[in-house]
Amino acid sequence: MSKRSASVTPTGPQGSAPAIRNKRPSWRDPRIIAGVVLIAASVLIGAKLMASLDDTVGVWALRTDLSKGSKIADSELTVTQIRFTDAATADLYVSADDEIASDTSINRDLQAGELLPRSAIDAEPRQELIEVPISVESANLPATVRQGSTVDVWVTSKSAGASRPDTAATLVLPEALVIAVPTRSDSFAPESSKQVILGVPAKDSQELADALGVMSEGSIVITRRR
């Protein structure tokens, strides 16, 4: 009796391929690793950028030009954010966190836009000054004299000349501070004389009285110190 081979008839559609299941992505997939690295790098770069923005320091800067001896007003200052290379350099300038007293004056000329250096601020408040107007011939006043200049006031005898060559000038106001040099804006004609307003320490009021008496009897010559 011959044996018949058993055959199995497929139950699915004839010729259909076996189903393939989608595999769950593995953490070892290079694409996932690359994505994680990119995200981490973006976060690191962003954090570094934000940190660098925080490195700026607010310092005072000048809105306008200021001359030596001028007092600093709040309206003449503005805050500027600066990134300094080190703390020592930043300490050379006045921080915006520092309050500037109303009687603070500077010891040199400063220009608009310049950072306010600590070295330009007078170490001590300027003493009380008496403003003294002096009229002087234009030829006896250096053209370089301006607000903030330090000058000496000399008096020569009006009778001095060829007949009295031995007459020496007298120094009546040494190291006087120029408060202002008014100009006439309503005329283009040359001025034969100019007015200079000097600041004399109040404690020297007696010396000022003596100087004014001498100036009334002679010709005034102003020299500038540099």
Coordinates of N, CA and C in Angstrom, one line a residue:
M1 N 0.9 -1.2 0.0 CA 0.0 0.0 0.0 C 0.9 1.2 0.0
S2 N 0.8 2.0 -1.0 CA 1.6 3.2 -1.1 C 1.2 4.3 -0.2
K3 N 2.3 5.1 0.3 CA 2.0 6.2 1.2 C 1.8 7.5 0.4
R4 N 0.8 8.2 0.7 CA 0.6 9.5 0.0 C 1.3 10.6 0.8
S5 N 2.0 11.4 0.1 CA 2.6 12.6 0.8 C 1.6 13.6 1.2
A6 N 1.8 14.1 2.4 CA 0.8 15.1 2.9 C 1.2 16.5 2.4
S7 N 0.3 17.2 2.0 CA 0.5 18.6 1.5 C -0.3 19.5 2.3
V8 N 0.3 20.7 2.5 CA -0.3 21.7 3.3 C -0.8 22.8 2.4
T9 N -2.0 23.1 2.4 CA -2.6 24.2 1.5 C -2.5 25.5 2.3
P10 N -1.8 26.5 1.8 CA -1.8 27.8 2.5 C -3.2 28.4 2.6
T11 N -3.4 29.0 3.7 CA -4.7 29.6 4.0 C -4.9 31.0 3.5
G12 N -3.7 31.7 3.3 CA -3.8 33.1 2.9 C -3.9 33.2 1.4
P13 N -4.0 34.4 0.9 CA -4.1 34.6 -0.5 C -2.9 34.0 -1.3
Q14 N -3.2 33.4 -2.4 CA -2.2 32.7 -3.2 C -1.1 33.7 -3.6
G15 N 0.2 33.4 -3.4 CA 1.3 34.2 -3.8 C 1.7 35.4 -2.9
S16 N 0.9 35.6 -1.8 CA 1.2 36.8 -0.9 C 2.5 36.5 -0.2
A17 N 3.3 37.7 0.0 CA 4.6 37.6 0.8 C 4.3 37.6 2.2
P18 N 5.2 37.0 3.0 CA 5.0 37.0 4.5 C 5.1 38.4 5.0
A19 N 4.3 38.8 6.0 CA 4.2 40.1 6.6 C 5.6 40.4 7.3
I20 N 6.1 41.7 7.1 CA 7.3 42.1 7.8 C 6.9 43.2 8.9
R21 N 7.3 43.0 10.1 CA 7.0 43.9 11.2 C 8.0 45.0 11.2
N22 N 7.5 46.3 11.4 CA 8.4 47.4 11.6 C 9.2 47.3 12.9
K23 N 10.5 47.4 12.8 CA 11.3 47.3 14.0 C 11.3 48.7 14.7
R24 N 11.3 48.6 16.0 CA 11.3 49.8 16.9 C 12.8 50.4 16.8
P25 N 12.9 51.7 16.6 CA 14.2 52.3 16.4 C 15.0 52.1 17.7
S26 N 16.3 51.8 17.5 CA 17.2 51.5 18.6 C 18.0 52.8 19.0
W27 N 18.3 52.9 20.2 CA 19.1 54.1 20.7 C 20.5 54.1 20.0
R28 N 20.9 52.9 19.5 CA 22.2 52.8 18.8 C 22.1 53.2 17.4
D29 N 20.9 53.6 16.9 CA 20.7 54.1 15.5 C 21.6 55.3 15.3
P30 N 22.5 55.4 14.3 CA 23.3 56.5 14.1 C 22.5 57.8 13.9
R31 N 21.3 57.7 13.3 CA 20.6 58.9 13.1 C 20.1 59.5 14.4
I32 N 19.7 58.7 15.3 CA 19.3 59.2 16.6 C 20.4 59.8 17.4
I33 N 21.6 59.1 17.3 CA 22.8 59.7 18.0 C 23.1 61.0 17.4
A34 N 23.1 61.1 16.1 CA 23.4 62.4 15.4 C 22.5 63.5 15.9
G35 N 21.2 63.2 16.0 CA 20.2 64.2 16.4 C 20.4 64.6 17.8
V36 N 20.7 63.7 18.7 CA 21.0 64.1 20.1 C 22.2 65.0 20.2
V37 N 23.2 64.7 19.4 CA 24.5 65.5 19.4 C 24.2 66.9 18.9
L38 N 23.3 67.0 17.9 CA 23.0 68.4 17.3 C 22.2 69.2 18.3
I39 N 21.3 68.5 19.0 CA 20.5 69.2 20.0 C 21.3 69.7 21.2
A40 N 22.2 68.8 21.6 CA 23.1 69.2 22.7 C 24.0 70.3 22.3
A41 N 24.5 70.3 21.1 CA 25.4 71.4 20.6 C 24.7 72.7 20.5
S42 N 23.4 72.7 20.1 CA 22.6 73.9 20.0 C 22.4 74.5 21.4
V43 N 22.1 73.6 22.3 CA 21.9 74.1 23.7 C 23.1 74.7 24.3
L44 N 24.3 74.1 24.0 CA 25.5 74.6 24.5 C 25.9 75.9 23.9
I45 N 25.7 76.0 22.6 CA 26.1 77.3 21.9 C 25.1 78.4 22.4
G46 N 23.9 78.1 22.6 CA 22.9 79.1 23.1 C 23.3 79.6 24.5
A47 N 23.6 78.6 25.3 CA 24.0 79.0 26.7 C 25.3 79.8 26.7
K48 N 26.2 79.5 25.9 CA 27.5 80.3 25.8 C 27.2 81.7 25.3
L49 N 26.3 81.8 24.3 CA 26.0 83.1 23.8 C 25.3 84.0 24.9
M50 N 24.4 83.4 25.6 CA 23.7 84.2 26.7 C 24.7 84.6 27.7
A51 N 25.6 83.7 28.0 CA 26.6 84.0 29.1 C 27.5 85.1 28.6
S52 N 27.8 85.1 27.3 CA 28.7 86.2 26.8 C 28.0 87.6 26.8
L53 N 26.7 87.6 26.7 CA 25.9 88.8 26.7 C 25.9 89.4 28.1
D54 N 26.0 88.5 29.1 CA 26.0 88.9 30.5 C 27.4 89.5 30.9
D55 N 28.4 89.3 30.1 CA 29.8 89.8 30.4 C 29.9 91.3 30.3
T56 N 28.9 92.0 29.7 CA 29.1 93.4 29.5 C 28.9 94.2 30.8
V57 N 29.5 95.3 31.0 CA 29.5 96.1 32.2 C 29.0 97.5 31.8
G58 N 28.1 98.0 32.6 CA 27.6 99.4 32.4 C 28.6 100.4 33.0
V59 N 29.0 101.4 32.1 CA 29.9 102.4 32.6 C 29.4 103.8 32.1
W60 N 29.8 104.8 32.8 CA 29.4 106.2 32.4 C 30.2 106.7 31.2
A61 N 29.5 107.3 30.3 CA 30.1 107.9 29.1 C 29.6 109.4 29.0
L62 N 30.4 110.2 28.3 CA 30.0 111.6 28.1 C 29.1 111.9 27.0
R63 N 28.0 112.6 27.2 CA 27.1 113.1 26.1 C 27.7 114.2 25.4
T64 N 28.4 115.1 26.1 CA 28.9 116.4 25.5 C 30.4 116.5 25.9
D65 N 31.1 117.5 25.2 CA 32.4 117.8 25.5 C 32.5 118.5 26.9
L66 N 33.5 118.2 27.7 CA 33.7 118.9 29.0 C 35.1 119.4 29.0
S67 N 35.3 120.6 29.6 CA 36.6 121.2 29.7 C 37.1 120.9 31.1
K68 N 38.4 121.0 31.3 CA 39.0 120.8 32.6 C 38.4 121.8 33.6
G69 N 38.1 121.3 34.8 CA 37.6 122.1 35.8 C 36.0 122.2 35.8
S70 N 35.4 121.6 34.8 CA 33.9 121.6 34.7 C 33.4 120.6 35.7
K71 N 32.2 121.0 36.2 CA 31.5 120.0 37.1 C 30.6 119.1 36.2
I72 N 30.4 117.9 36.6 CA 29.7 116.9 35.8 C 28.2 116.9 36.2
A73 N 27.3 117.2 35.3 CA 25.9 117.1 35.6 C 25.3 115.8 35.1
D74 N 24.2 115.3 35.7 CA 23.6 114.1 35.3 C 23.2 114.1 33.8
S75 N 22.8 115.3 33.3 CA 22.4 115.3 31.9 C 23.5 115.2 30.9
E76 N 24.7 115.3 31.4 CA 25.9 115.1 30.5 C 26.5 113.7 30.5
L77 N 25.8 112.8 31.2 CA 26.2 111.4 31.2 C 25.2 110.5 30.6
T78 N 25.7 109.3 30.1 CA 24.8 108.3 29.6 C 25.5 106.9 30.0
V79 N 24.7 105.9 30.1 CA 25.2 104.6 30.4 C 25.5 103.8 29.1
T80 N 26.7 103.3 29.0 CA 27.1 102.5 27.9 C 27.6 101.1 28.4
Q81 N 27.1 100.0 27.7 CA 27.5 98.7 28.0 C 28.7 98.3 27.2
I82 N 29.7 97.9 28.0 CA 31.1 97.6 27.4 C 31.5 96.2 27.9
R83 N 32.1 95.4 27.0 CA 32.7 94.1 27.3 C 34.2 94.3 27.5
F84 N 34.7 94.3 28.7 CA 36.1 94.5 28.9 C 36.9 93.1 28.9
T85 N 38.1 93.2 28.6 CA 38.9 92.0 28.6 C 39.2 91.4 29.9
D86 N 39.3 92.3 30.9 CA 39.5 91.9 32.3 C 39.0 92.9 33.3
A87 N 38.9 92.5 34.6 CA 38.4 93.4 35.6 C 39.3 94.6 35.8
A88 N 40.6 94.4 35.7 CA 41.5 95.5 35.9 C 41.2 96.7 34.9
T89 N 41.0 96.3 33.7 CA 40.7 97.3 32.6 C 39.3 98.0 32.9
A90 N 38.3 97.2 33.3 CA 37.0 97.8 33.7 C 37.1 98.7 34.8
D91 N 38.0 98.5 35.8 CA 38.1 99.3 37.0 C 38.7 100.7 36.6
L92 N 39.3 100.9 35.4 CA 39.8 102.2 35.1 C 38.7 103.2 34.8
Y93 N 37.5 102.7 34.6 CA 36.4 103.6 34.3 C 35.3 103.6 35.4
V94 N 34.5 104.7 35.4 CA 33.5 104.8 36.5 C 32.3 104.0 36.1
S95 N 32.0 103.0 37.0 CA 30.9 102.1 36.8 C 29.6 102.9 36.8
A96 N 28.6 102.5 36.1 CA 27.3 103.1 36.1 C 26.6 102.9 37.4
D97 N 27.1 101.9 38.2 CA 26.5 101.7 39.6 C 27.0 102.7 40.6
D98 N 28.1 103.4 40.2 CA 28.6 104.4 41.1 C 27.9 105.7 41.0
E99 N 27.5 106.3 42.1 CA 26.8 107.6 42.1 C 27.9 108.7 42.0
I100 N 27.6 109.7 41.2 CA 28.6 110.8 41.0 C 28.0 112.0 41.7
A101 N 28.7 112.5 42.7 CA 28.3 113.7 43.5 C 28.1 114.9 42.6
S102 N 27.2 115.8 43.0 CA 26.9 117.0 42.2 C 28.0 117.9 42.0
D103 N 29.0 117.9 43.0 CA 30.1 118.8 42.9 C 31.3 118.2 42.3
T104 N 31.2 117.1 41.7 CA 32.3 116.4 41.1 C 32.8 117.2 39.9
S105 N 34.1 117.4 39.8 CA 34.7 118.1 38.6 C 35.8 117.2 38.0
I106 N 36.2 117.6 36.8 CA 37.2 116.8 36.1 C 38.5 117.6 36.0
N107 N 39.6 116.9 35.9 CA 41.0 117.6 35.9 C 41.6 117.6 34.5
R108 N 40.8 117.3 33.5 CA 41.3 117.4 32.1 C 40.1 117.4 31.1
D109 N 40.4 117.8 29.9 CA 39.4 117.9 28.9 C 38.9 116.5 28.5
L110 N 37.6 116.3 28.3 CA 37.0 115.1 27.9 C 36.1 115.4 26.7
Q111 N 36.0 114.4 25.8 CA 35.2 114.6 24.6 C 33.9 113.7 24.6
A112 N 32.9 114.2 23.9 CA 31.6 113.5 23.8 C 31.8 112.0 23.3
G113 N 31.2 111.1 24.0 CA 31.3 109.7 23.6 C 32.4 109.0 24.3
E114 N 33.3 109.7 25.0 CA 34.4 109.1 25.7 C 33.9 108.5 27.0
L115 N 34.4 107.3 27.4 CA 34.1 106.7 28.7 C 34.7 107.6 29.8
L116 N 34.0 107.7 30.9 CA 34.5 108.5 32.0 C 35.6 107.8 32.8
P117 N 36.8 108.2 32.7 CA 37.9 107.5 33.4 C 38.0 108.0 34.9
R118 N 38.3 107.1 35.8 CA 38.4 107.5 37.2 C 39.6 108.5 37.4
S119 N 40.6 108.4 36.5 CA 41.7 109.3 36.7 C 41.4 110.7 36.3
A120 N 40.3 111.0 35.6 CA 39.9 112.3 35.2 C 39.1 113.0 36.3
I121 N 38.7 112.3 37.3 CA 37.9 112.9 38.4 C 38.8 113.5 39.4
D122 N 38.5 114.7 39.9 CA 39.3 115.3 41.0 C 39.2 114.5 42.2
A123 N 40.4 114.2 42.8 CA 40.4 113.4 44.0 C 39.6 114.1 45.2
E124 N 39.7 115.4 45.2 CA 39.0 116.1 46.3 C 38.0 117.1 45.6
P125 N 36.9 117.4 46.3 CA 35.9 118.3 45.7 C 36.6 119.7 45.6
R126 N 36.3 120.4 44.5 CA 36.9 121.7 44.2 C 36.4 122.7 45.2
Q127 N 37.4 123.5 45.7 CA 37.1 124.5 46.7 C 36.2 125.6 46.2
E128 N 35.5 126.3 47.1 CA 34.6 127.4 46.7 C 35.4 128.5 46.0
L129 N 34.9 128.9 44.8 CA 35.6 129.9 44.0 C 34.8 131.2 43.9
I130 N 35.5 132.3 43.8 CA 34.9 133.6 43.5 C 35.1 133.9 42.1
E131 N 34.0 134.2 41.3 CA 34.1 134.5 39.9 C 34.5 135.9 39.7
V132 N 35.6 136.1 39.0 CA 36.1 137.5 38.8 C 36.2 137.8 37.3
P133 N 35.4 138.8 36.9 CA 35.5 139.2 35.4 C 36.7 140.2 35.2
I134 N 37.5 139.9 34.2 CA 38.7 140.7 33.9 C 38.6 141.0 32.4
S135 N 38.8 142.3 32.1 CA 38.9 142.8 30.7 C 40.3 142.9 30.4
V136 N 40.7 142.3 29.3 CA 42.1 142.3 28.8 C 42.2 142.6 27.3
E137 N 43.2 143.3 26.9 CA 43.4 143.5 25.5 C 43.6 142.2 24.7
S138 N 43.0 142.1 23.6 CA 43.1 140.8 22.8 C 44.6 140.4 22.6
A139 N 45.4 141.4 22.4 CA 46.8 141.1 22.1 C 47.5 140.6 23.3
N140 N 47.0 140.8 24.5 CA 47.6 140.3 25.8 C 46.9 139.0 26.3
L141 N 46.1 138.4 25.5 CA 45.5 137.1 25.9 C 45.7 136.0 24.8
P142 N 46.3 134.9 25.2 CA 46.6 133.9 24.2 C 45.3 133.3 23.7
A143 N 45.3 133.1 22.4 CA 44.1 132.6 21.7 C 43.7 131.2 22.2
T144 N 44.6 130.5 22.8 CA 44.4 129.1 23.3 C 43.7 129.1 24.7
V145 N 43.5 130.2 25.3 CA 42.9 130.3 26.6 C 41.4 130.0 26.4
R146 N 40.9 129.0 27.2 CA 39.5 128.6 27.1 C 39.0 128.2 28.5
Q147 N 37.7 127.8 28.6 CA 37.2 127.3 29.9 C 38.0 126.1 30.3
G148 N 38.4 126.2 31.6 CA 39.2 125.1 32.2 C 40.7 125.3 32.1
S149 N 41.2 126.3 31.4 CA 42.6 126.6 31.3 C 43.1 127.2 32.7
T150 N 44.4 127.0 33.0 CA 45.0 127.6 34.1 C 45.9 128.7 33.7
V151 N 45.7 129.9 34.2 CA 46.5 131.1 33.7 C 47.1 131.8 34.9
D152 N 48.1 132.7 34.5 CA 48.7 133.6 35.4 C 48.3 135.0 35.0
V153 N 47.9 135.9 35.9 CA 47.6 137.3 35.6 C 48.7 138.2 36.0
W154 N 49.2 138.9 35.0 CA 50.3 139.8 35.3 C 49.9 141.3 35.0
V155 N 50.5 142.2 35.7 CA 50.2 143.6 35.5 C 51.5 144.3 35.2
T156 N 51.5 145.1 34.1 CA 52.7 145.9 33.7 C 52.3 147.4 33.9
S157 N 53.2 148.2 34.2 CA 53.0 149.6 34.4 C 52.6 150.3 33.1
K158 N 51.5 151.1 33.1 CA 51.1 151.8 31.9 C 52.2 152.8 31.4
S159 N 53.0 153.2 32.3 CA 54.1 154.1 31.9 C 55.3 153.5 31.5
A160 N 55.3 152.1 31.5 CA 56.5 151.4 31.2 C 56.8 151.5 29.7
G161 N 58.0 151.6 29.2 CA 58.3 151.7 27.8 C 59.8 151.9 27.7
A162 N 60.1 152.6 26.6 CA 61.6 152.8 26.3 C 62.2 153.6 27.4
S163 N 61.5 154.5 28.0 CA 62.0 155.4 29.1 C 62.3 154.6 30.4
R164 N 61.5 153.5 30.6 CA 61.7 152.7 31.8 C 61.8 151.3 31.5
P165 N 62.9 150.9 30.9 CA 63.1 149.5 30.5 C 63.3 148.5 31.7
D166 N 63.6 149.1 32.9 CA 63.8 148.2 34.0 C 62.5 147.9 34.8
T167 N 61.4 148.4 34.3 CA 60.1 148.1 35.0 C 59.7 146.7 34.7
A168 N 59.5 145.9 35.8 CA 59.2 144.5 35.7 C 57.7 144.3 35.9
A169 N 57.1 143.3 35.2 CA 55.7 143.0 35.4 C 55.5 142.3 36.8
T170 N 54.3 142.5 37.3 CA 54.0 141.9 38.7 C 52.9 140.8 38.5
L171 N 53.2 139.7 39.1 CA 52.3 138.6 39.1 C 51.3 138.8 40.2
V172 N 50.0 139.0 39.8 CA 49.0 139.3 40.8 C 48.0 138.2 41.1
L173 N 47.8 137.3 40.1 CA 46.9 136.2 40.3 C 47.6 134.9 39.7
P174 N 48.3 134.1 40.5 CA 49.0 132.9 39.9 C 48.0 131.8 39.9
E175 N 48.1 131.0 38.9 CA 47.4 129.7 38.7 C 45.9 129.9 38.9
A176 N 45.3 130.9 38.2 CA 43.9 131.1 38.3 C 43.2 130.2 37.3
L177 N 42.0 129.7 37.7 CA 41.2 128.8 36.8 C 40.3 129.7 35.9
V178 N 40.3 129.4 34.6 CA 39.3 130.1 33.7 C 38.0 129.5 33.8
I179 N 37.0 130.2 34.2 CA 35.6 129.7 34.3 C 34.9 129.8 33.0
A180 N 35.2 130.9 32.3 CA 34.5 131.2 31.0 C 35.3 132.2 30.2
V181 N 35.1 132.2 28.9 CA 35.7 133.2 28.0 C 34.5 133.6 27.1
P182 N 33.7 134.5 27.5 CA 32.5 134.9 26.7 C 32.9 135.4 25.3
T183 N 32.1 135.1 24.3 CA 32.3 135.5 23.0 C 31.1 136.3 22.5
R184 N 31.4 137.3 21.6 CA 30.3 138.1 21.0 C 29.8 137.5 19.7
S185 N 28.7 136.9 19.8 CA 28.1 136.2 18.6 C 27.4 137.2 17.6
D186 N 27.2 138.4 18.1 CA 26.5 139.4 17.3 C 27.4 140.2 16.4
S187 N 28.7 140.0 16.4 CA 29.6 140.8 15.6 C 30.7 140.0 15.1
F188 N 31.0 140.2 13.8 CA 32.2 139.5 13.2 C 33.4 140.4 13.2
A189 N 33.3 141.6 13.7 CA 34.5 142.5 13.7 C 35.4 142.1 14.8
P190 N 36.7 142.3 14.6 CA 37.7 141.9 15.6 C 37.5 142.7 16.9
E191 N 37.7 142.0 18.0 CA 37.5 142.6 19.3 C 38.8 143.2 19.8
S192 N 38.8 144.4 20.2 CA 40.1 145.0 20.7 C 40.3 144.5 22.1
S193 N 39.3 144.1 22.9 CA 39.5 143.6 24.2 C 38.5 142.4 24.4
K194 N 38.9 141.6 25.3 CA 38.0 140.4 25.7 C 37.8 140.3 27.2
Q195 N 36.8 139.7 27.5 CA 36.5 139.4 28.9 C 36.8 138.0 29.3
V196 N 37.5 137.8 30.4 CA 37.8 136.5 30.9 C 37.3 136.4 32.3
I197 N 36.6 135.3 32.6 CA 36.0 135.1 34.0 C 36.9 134.1 34.7
L198 N 37.6 134.5 35.7 CA 38.5 133.7 36.5 C 37.8 133.2 37.8
G199 N 38.3 132.0 38.2 CA 37.8 131.5 39.5 C 39.0 131.6 40.5
V200 N 38.7 132.4 41.6 CA 39.7 132.6 42.6 C 39.2 132.0 43.9
P201 N 40.0 131.1 44.6 CA 39.6 130.5 45.9 C 39.0 131.6 46.8
A202 N 37.9 131.3 47.5 CA 37.3 132.2 48.4 C 38.2 132.6 49.6
K203 N 39.1 131.6 49.9 CA 40.0 131.9 51.0 C 41.1 132.9 50.7
D204 N 41.2 133.2 49.4 CA 42.2 134.2 48.9 C 41.5 135.5 48.6
S205 N 40.5 135.8 49.3 CA 39.7 137.1 49.0 C 40.6 138.3 49.2
Q206 N 41.4 138.3 50.3 CA 42.2 139.5 50.5 C 43.3 139.7 49.5
E207 N 43.9 138.6 49.0 CA 44.9 138.7 47.9 C 44.2 139.2 46.6
L208 N 42.9 138.8 46.5 CA 42.1 139.2 45.3 C 41.9 140.7 45.3
A209 N 41.6 141.2 46.5 CA 41.4 142.7 46.7 C 42.7 143.4 46.3
D210 N 43.8 142.9 46.8 CA 45.1 143.6 46.5 C 45.4 143.5 45.0
A211 N 45.1 142.4 44.3 CA 45.3 142.2 42.9 C 44.4 143.2 42.1
L212 N 43.2 143.3 42.5 CA 42.3 144.2 41.7 C 42.8 145.7 41.8
G213 N 43.4 146.0 43.0 CA 43.9 147.4 43.1 C 45.1 147.6 42.2
V214 N 45.9 146.6 42.1 CA 47.1 146.7 41.2 C 46.7 146.8 39.7
M215 N 45.7 145.9 39.4 CA 45.2 145.8 38.0 C 44.6 147.1 37.5
S216 N 44.0 147.9 38.4 CA 43.4 149.1 38.0 C 44.4 150.2 37.6
E217 N 45.6 150.0 38.0 CA 46.7 151.0 37.7 C 47.7 150.6 36.6
G218 N 47.4 149.4 36.0 CA 48.4 149.0 35.0 C 47.7 148.2 33.8
S219 N 48.5 147.7 33.0 CA 48.0 146.9 31.8 C 48.0 145.4 32.2
I220 N 47.0 144.7 31.9 CA 46.9 143.3 32.3 C 47.4 142.4 31.1
V221 N 48.2 141.4 31.5 CA 48.7 140.4 30.6 C 48.4 139.1 31.2
I222 N 47.7 138.2 30.4 CA 47.4 136.9 30.8 C 48.3 135.8 30.1
T223 N 48.9 134.9 30.8 CA 49.7 133.9 30.3 C 49.0 132.5 30.7
R224 N 49.1 131.6 29.7 CA 48.5 130.3 30.0 C 49.5 129.2 30.4
R225 N 49.1 128.4 31.4 CA 50.0 127.3 31.8 C 49.5 126.1 31.1
R226 N 50.5 125.2 30.7 CA 50.1 124.0 30.0 C 50.7 122.8 30.8

